[in-house]
Short mmCIF file of C-alpha atoms in Angstrom, two decimals:
data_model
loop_
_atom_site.label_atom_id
_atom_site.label_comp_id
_atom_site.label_asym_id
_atom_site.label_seq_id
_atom_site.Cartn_x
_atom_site.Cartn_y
_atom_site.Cartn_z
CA UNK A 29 -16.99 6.56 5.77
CA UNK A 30 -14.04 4.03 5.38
CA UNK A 31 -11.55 4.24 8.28
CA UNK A 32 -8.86 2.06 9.59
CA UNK A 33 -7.26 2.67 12.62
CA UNK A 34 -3.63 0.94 13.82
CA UNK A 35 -3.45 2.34 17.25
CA UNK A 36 0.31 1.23 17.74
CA UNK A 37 2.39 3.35 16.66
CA UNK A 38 5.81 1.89 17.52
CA UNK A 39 6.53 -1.77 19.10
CA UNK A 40 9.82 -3.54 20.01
CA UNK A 41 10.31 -6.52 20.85
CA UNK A 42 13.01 -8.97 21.60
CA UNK A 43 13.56 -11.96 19.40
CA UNK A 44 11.23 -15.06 19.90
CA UNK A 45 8.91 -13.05 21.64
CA UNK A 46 5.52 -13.08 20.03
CA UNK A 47 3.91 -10.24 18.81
CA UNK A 48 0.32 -9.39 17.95
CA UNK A 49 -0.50 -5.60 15.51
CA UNK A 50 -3.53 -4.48 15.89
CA UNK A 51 -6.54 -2.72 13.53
CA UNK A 52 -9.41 -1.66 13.89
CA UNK A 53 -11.60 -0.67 10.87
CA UNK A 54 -14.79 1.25 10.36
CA UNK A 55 -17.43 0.78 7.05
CA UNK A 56 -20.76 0.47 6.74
CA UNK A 57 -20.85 -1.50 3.96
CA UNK A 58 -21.44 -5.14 4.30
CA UNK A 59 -19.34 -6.45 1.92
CA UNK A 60 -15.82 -5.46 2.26
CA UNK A 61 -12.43 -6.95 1.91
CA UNK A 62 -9.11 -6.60 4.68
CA UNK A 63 -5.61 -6.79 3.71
CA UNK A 64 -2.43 -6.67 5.47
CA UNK A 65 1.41 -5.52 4.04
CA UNK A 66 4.51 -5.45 5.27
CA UNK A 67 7.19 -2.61 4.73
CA UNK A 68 10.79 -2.88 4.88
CA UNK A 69 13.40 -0.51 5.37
CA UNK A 70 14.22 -1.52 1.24
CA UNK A 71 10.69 0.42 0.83
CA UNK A 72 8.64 -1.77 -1.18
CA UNK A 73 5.04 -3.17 0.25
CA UNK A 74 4.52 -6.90 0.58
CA UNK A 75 1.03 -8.39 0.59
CA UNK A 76 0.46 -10.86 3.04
CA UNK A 77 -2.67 -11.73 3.06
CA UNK A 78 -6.64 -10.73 1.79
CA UNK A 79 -10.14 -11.62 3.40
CA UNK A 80 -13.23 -10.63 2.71
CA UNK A 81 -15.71 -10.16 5.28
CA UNK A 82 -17.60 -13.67 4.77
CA UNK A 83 -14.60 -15.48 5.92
CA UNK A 84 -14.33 -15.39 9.30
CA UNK A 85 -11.95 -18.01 9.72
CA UNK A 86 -8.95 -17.27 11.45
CA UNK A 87 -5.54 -18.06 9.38
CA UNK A 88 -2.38 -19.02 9.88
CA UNK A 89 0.60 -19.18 7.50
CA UNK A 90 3.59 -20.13 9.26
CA UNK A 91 4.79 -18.20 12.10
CA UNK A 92 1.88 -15.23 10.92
CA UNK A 93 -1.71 -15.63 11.97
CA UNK A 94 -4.46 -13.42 11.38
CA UNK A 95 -7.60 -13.09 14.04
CA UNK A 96 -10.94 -11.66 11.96
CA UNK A 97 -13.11 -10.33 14.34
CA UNK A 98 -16.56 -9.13 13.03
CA UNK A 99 -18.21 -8.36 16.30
CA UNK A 100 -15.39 -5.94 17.02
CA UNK A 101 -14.47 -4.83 13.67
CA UNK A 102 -11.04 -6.04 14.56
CA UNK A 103 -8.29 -8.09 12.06
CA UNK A 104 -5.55 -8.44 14.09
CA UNK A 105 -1.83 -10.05 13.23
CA UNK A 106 0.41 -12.04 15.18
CA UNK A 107 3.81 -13.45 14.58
CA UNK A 108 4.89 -16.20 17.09
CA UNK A 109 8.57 -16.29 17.64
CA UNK A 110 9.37 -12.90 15.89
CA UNK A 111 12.86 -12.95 14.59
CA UNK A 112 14.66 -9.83 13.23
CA UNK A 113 14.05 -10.00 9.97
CA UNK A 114 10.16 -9.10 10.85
CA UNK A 115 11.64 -5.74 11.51
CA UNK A 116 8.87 -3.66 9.09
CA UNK A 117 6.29 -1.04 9.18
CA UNK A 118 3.05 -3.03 8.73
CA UNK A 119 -0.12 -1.59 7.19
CA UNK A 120 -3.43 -2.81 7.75
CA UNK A 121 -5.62 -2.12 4.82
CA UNK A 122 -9.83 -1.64 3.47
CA UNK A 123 -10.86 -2.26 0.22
CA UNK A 124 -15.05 -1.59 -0.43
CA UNK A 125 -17.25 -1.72 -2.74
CA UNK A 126 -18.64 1.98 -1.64
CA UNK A 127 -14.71 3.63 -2.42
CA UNK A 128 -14.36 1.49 -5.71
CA UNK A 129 -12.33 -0.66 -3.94
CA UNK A 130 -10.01 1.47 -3.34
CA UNK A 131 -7.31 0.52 -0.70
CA UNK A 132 -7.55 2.44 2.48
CA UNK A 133 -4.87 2.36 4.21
CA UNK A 134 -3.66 2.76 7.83
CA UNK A 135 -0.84 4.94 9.55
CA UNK A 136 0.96 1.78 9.81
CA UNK A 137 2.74 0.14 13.51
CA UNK A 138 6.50 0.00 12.97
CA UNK A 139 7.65 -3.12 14.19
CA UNK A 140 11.44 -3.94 15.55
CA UNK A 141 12.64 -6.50 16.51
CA UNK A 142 16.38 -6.87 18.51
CA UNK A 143 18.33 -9.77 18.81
CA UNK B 19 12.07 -11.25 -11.81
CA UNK B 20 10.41 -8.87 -9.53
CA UNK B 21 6.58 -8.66 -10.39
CA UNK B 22 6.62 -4.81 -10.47
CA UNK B 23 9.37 -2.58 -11.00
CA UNK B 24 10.17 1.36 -10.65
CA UNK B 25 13.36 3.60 -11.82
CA UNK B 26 15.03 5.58 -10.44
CA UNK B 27 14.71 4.21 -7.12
CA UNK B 28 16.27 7.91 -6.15
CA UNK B 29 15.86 11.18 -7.57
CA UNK B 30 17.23 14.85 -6.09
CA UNK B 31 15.96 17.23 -8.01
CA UNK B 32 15.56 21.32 -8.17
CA UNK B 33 12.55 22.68 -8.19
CA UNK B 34 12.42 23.97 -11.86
CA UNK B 35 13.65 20.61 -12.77
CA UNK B 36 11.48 18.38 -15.03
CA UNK B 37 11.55 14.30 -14.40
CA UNK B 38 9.73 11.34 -14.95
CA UNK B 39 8.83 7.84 -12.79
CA UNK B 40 8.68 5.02 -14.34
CA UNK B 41 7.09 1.97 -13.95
CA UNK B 42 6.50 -1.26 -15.36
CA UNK B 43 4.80 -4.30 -14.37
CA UNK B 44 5.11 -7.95 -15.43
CA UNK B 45 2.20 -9.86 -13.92
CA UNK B 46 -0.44 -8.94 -17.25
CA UNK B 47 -2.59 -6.91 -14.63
CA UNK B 48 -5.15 -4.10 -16.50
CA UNK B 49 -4.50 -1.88 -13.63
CA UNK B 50 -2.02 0.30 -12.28
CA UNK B 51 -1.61 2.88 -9.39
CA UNK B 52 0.35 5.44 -8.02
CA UNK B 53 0.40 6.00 -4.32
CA UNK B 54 2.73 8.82 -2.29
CA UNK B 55 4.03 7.79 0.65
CA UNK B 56 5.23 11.02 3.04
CA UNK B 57 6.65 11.10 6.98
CA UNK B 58 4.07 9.94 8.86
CA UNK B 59 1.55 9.69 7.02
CA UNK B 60 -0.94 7.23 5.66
CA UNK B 61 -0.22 6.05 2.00
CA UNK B 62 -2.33 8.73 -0.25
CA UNK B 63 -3.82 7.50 -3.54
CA UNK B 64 -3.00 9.69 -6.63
CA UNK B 65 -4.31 8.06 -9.54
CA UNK B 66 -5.33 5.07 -11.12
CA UNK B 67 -5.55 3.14 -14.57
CA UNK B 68 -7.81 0.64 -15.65
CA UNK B 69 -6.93 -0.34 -19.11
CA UNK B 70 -4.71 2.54 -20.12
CA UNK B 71 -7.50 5.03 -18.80
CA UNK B 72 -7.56 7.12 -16.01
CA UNK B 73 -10.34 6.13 -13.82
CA UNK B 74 -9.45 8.19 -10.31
CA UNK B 75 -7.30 11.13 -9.81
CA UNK B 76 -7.38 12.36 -6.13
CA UNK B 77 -7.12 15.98 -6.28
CA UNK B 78 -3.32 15.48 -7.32
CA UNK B 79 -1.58 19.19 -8.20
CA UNK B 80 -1.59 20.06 -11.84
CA UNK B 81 2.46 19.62 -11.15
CA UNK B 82 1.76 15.81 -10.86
CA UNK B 83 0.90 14.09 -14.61
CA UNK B 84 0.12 10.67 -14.93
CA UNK B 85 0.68 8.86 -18.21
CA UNK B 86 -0.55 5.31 -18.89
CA UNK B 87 1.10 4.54 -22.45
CA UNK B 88 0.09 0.77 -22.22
CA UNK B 89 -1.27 -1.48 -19.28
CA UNK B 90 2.45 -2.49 -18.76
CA UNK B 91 4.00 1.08 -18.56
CA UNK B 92 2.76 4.05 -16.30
CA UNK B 93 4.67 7.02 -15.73
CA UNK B 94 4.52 10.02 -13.79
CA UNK B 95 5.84 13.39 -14.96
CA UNK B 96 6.52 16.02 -12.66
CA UNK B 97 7.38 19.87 -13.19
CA UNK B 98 8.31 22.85 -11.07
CA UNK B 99 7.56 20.52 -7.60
CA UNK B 100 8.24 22.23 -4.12
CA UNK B 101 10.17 20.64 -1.49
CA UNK B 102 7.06 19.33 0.38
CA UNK B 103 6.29 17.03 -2.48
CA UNK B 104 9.22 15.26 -1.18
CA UNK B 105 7.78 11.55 -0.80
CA UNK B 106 8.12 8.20 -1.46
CA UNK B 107 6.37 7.17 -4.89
CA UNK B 108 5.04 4.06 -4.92
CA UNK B 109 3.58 2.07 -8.13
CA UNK B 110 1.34 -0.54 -7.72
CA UNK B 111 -0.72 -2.70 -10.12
CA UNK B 112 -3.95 -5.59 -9.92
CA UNK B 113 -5.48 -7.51 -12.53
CA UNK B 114 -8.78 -5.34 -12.41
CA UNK B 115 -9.49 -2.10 -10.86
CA UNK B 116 -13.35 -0.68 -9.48
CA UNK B 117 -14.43 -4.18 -9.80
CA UNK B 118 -12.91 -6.32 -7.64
CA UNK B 119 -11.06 -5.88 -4.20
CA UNK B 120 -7.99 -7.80 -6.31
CA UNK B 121 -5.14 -7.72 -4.53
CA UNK B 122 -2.68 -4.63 -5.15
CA UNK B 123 1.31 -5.37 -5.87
CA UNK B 124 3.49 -2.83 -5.20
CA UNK B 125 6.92 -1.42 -6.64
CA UNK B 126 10.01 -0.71 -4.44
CA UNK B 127 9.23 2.94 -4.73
CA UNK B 128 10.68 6.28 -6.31
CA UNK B 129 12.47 8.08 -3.10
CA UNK B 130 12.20 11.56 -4.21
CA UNK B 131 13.58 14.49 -2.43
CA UNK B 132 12.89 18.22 -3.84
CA UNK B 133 15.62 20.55 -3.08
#
C-alpha cells in the first residue's frame, strides 16, 4: 500500500523564521518517485520539485531545501527565512510504479506566515 | 501564458442543472487528469487520459463524465450533482501517463459549489 503521511496539520510562523514540513511516506516498492507542491489561496498547485528514490542527495533551490531520507522514509522541506508570500498549503506527494504512477497525495500542512 | 488553464474558475449551480469544465493545456503533454479537491481532504483522483483514452476512472459517480476530445482539451460534464459534490476541480496534465512518474502540472481549478 502507498501512503503518505504530513503529520502537521497547521504551522505559523513569523517572518524570517525558518521553517521545516514534514512527510513521511510508506511503499514497498523499490523504485518510487517524491514530489512536493505548493497551494495558494489563488488555488492552483505548483510543483516544486521531483526525486526519485536513487537520488539521495539533498537539494537546495534558493531559500527551499529538501532532506531525502531513505532510512526513515522521510522527504522533508525547509524554507530558511520564510517570508509571507510562502503562505500555502503544501502537499507532499508518491508516484510508483505499483499505482501506475499515480500521484498520491497527502492531507497537506497549511503554512502561514505573519509579518 | 499559463501552461494549463481551466474555465469557469467558479460555478453555482442547482442541482438539476447541467454544466461542463473545461480545460486546456499548452505544454504538448499526451496526458491529462482530473483531480477533486474537498474540505479537508486529500486530493482524490477521478480520471485520467493518455492519448485521448481513458486509462483510470476511480469509482467516479455516473453524474461525473469525462470527455477527452483531443490531448489538448478535456472536459468534464456533470448532471443532477448533490451539494456534497461541492469541490474544487482541479485539471492537471504530463507528457506521459502509466509510464513514467513525469511530473504533473496543474490548472487553477473549477471552484464549484452545488446549491
Amino acid at each position: 500500500a502507498q501512503k503518505v503521511t504530513q503529520a502537521q496539520t497547521e504551522i505559523s510562523v513569523v517572518e524570517k523564521e525558518d521553517v521545516t514540513l514534514d512527510c513521511v511516506y510508506e511503499t514497498r516498492d523499490t523504485t518510487y518517485y517524491l514530489f512536493w507542491y505548493k497551494q495558494p489561496p489563488s488555488g492552483e498547485l505548483v510543483f516544486l520539485i521531483r526525486r526519485n528514490s536513487f537520488d539521495e542527495q539533498n537539494e537546495i533551490s534558493g531559500r527551499y531545501s529538501w532532506n531525502f531520507q531513505k532510512s526513515t522514509s522521510s522527504f522533508n522541506f525547509t524554507i530558511t527565512a520564510s517570508q509571507v508570500v510562502d503562505s500555502a498549503v503544501y502537499f507532499c506527494a508518491l508516484s510508483t510504479p505499483n499505482s501506475g504512477y499515480a500521484l498520491n497525495f497527502g492531507k497537506g500542512t497549511s503554512l502561514l506566515v505573519t509579518p | 501564458e499559463t501552461g494549463v488553464t481551466q474555465t469557469p474558475r467558479h460555478l453555482v449551480m442547482g442541482m438539476t442543472n447541467k454544466k461542463s469544465l473545461k480545460c486546456e493545456q499548452h505544454l504538448g503533454h499526451n496526458a491529462m487528469y482530473w483531480y477533486k479537491q474537498s474540505a479537508k481532504k486529500p486530493l482524490e483522483l477521478m480520471f485520467v487520459y493518455s492519448l485521448e483514452e481513458r486509462v483510470e476512472n476511480n469509482s467516479v459517480p455516473s453524474r461525473f463524465s469525462p470527455e477527452c476530445p483531443n490531448s489538448s482539451h478535456l472536459f468534464l460534464h456533470l448532471h443532477t450533482l448533490q451539494p456534497e459534490d461541492s469541490a474544487l476541480y482541479l485539471c492537471a496534465s504530463s507528457l506521459t501517463s502509466g509510464v513514467e512518474a513525469d511530473t504533473q502540472y496543474f490548472g487553477p481549478g473549477t471552484r464549484l459549489t452545488v446549491l
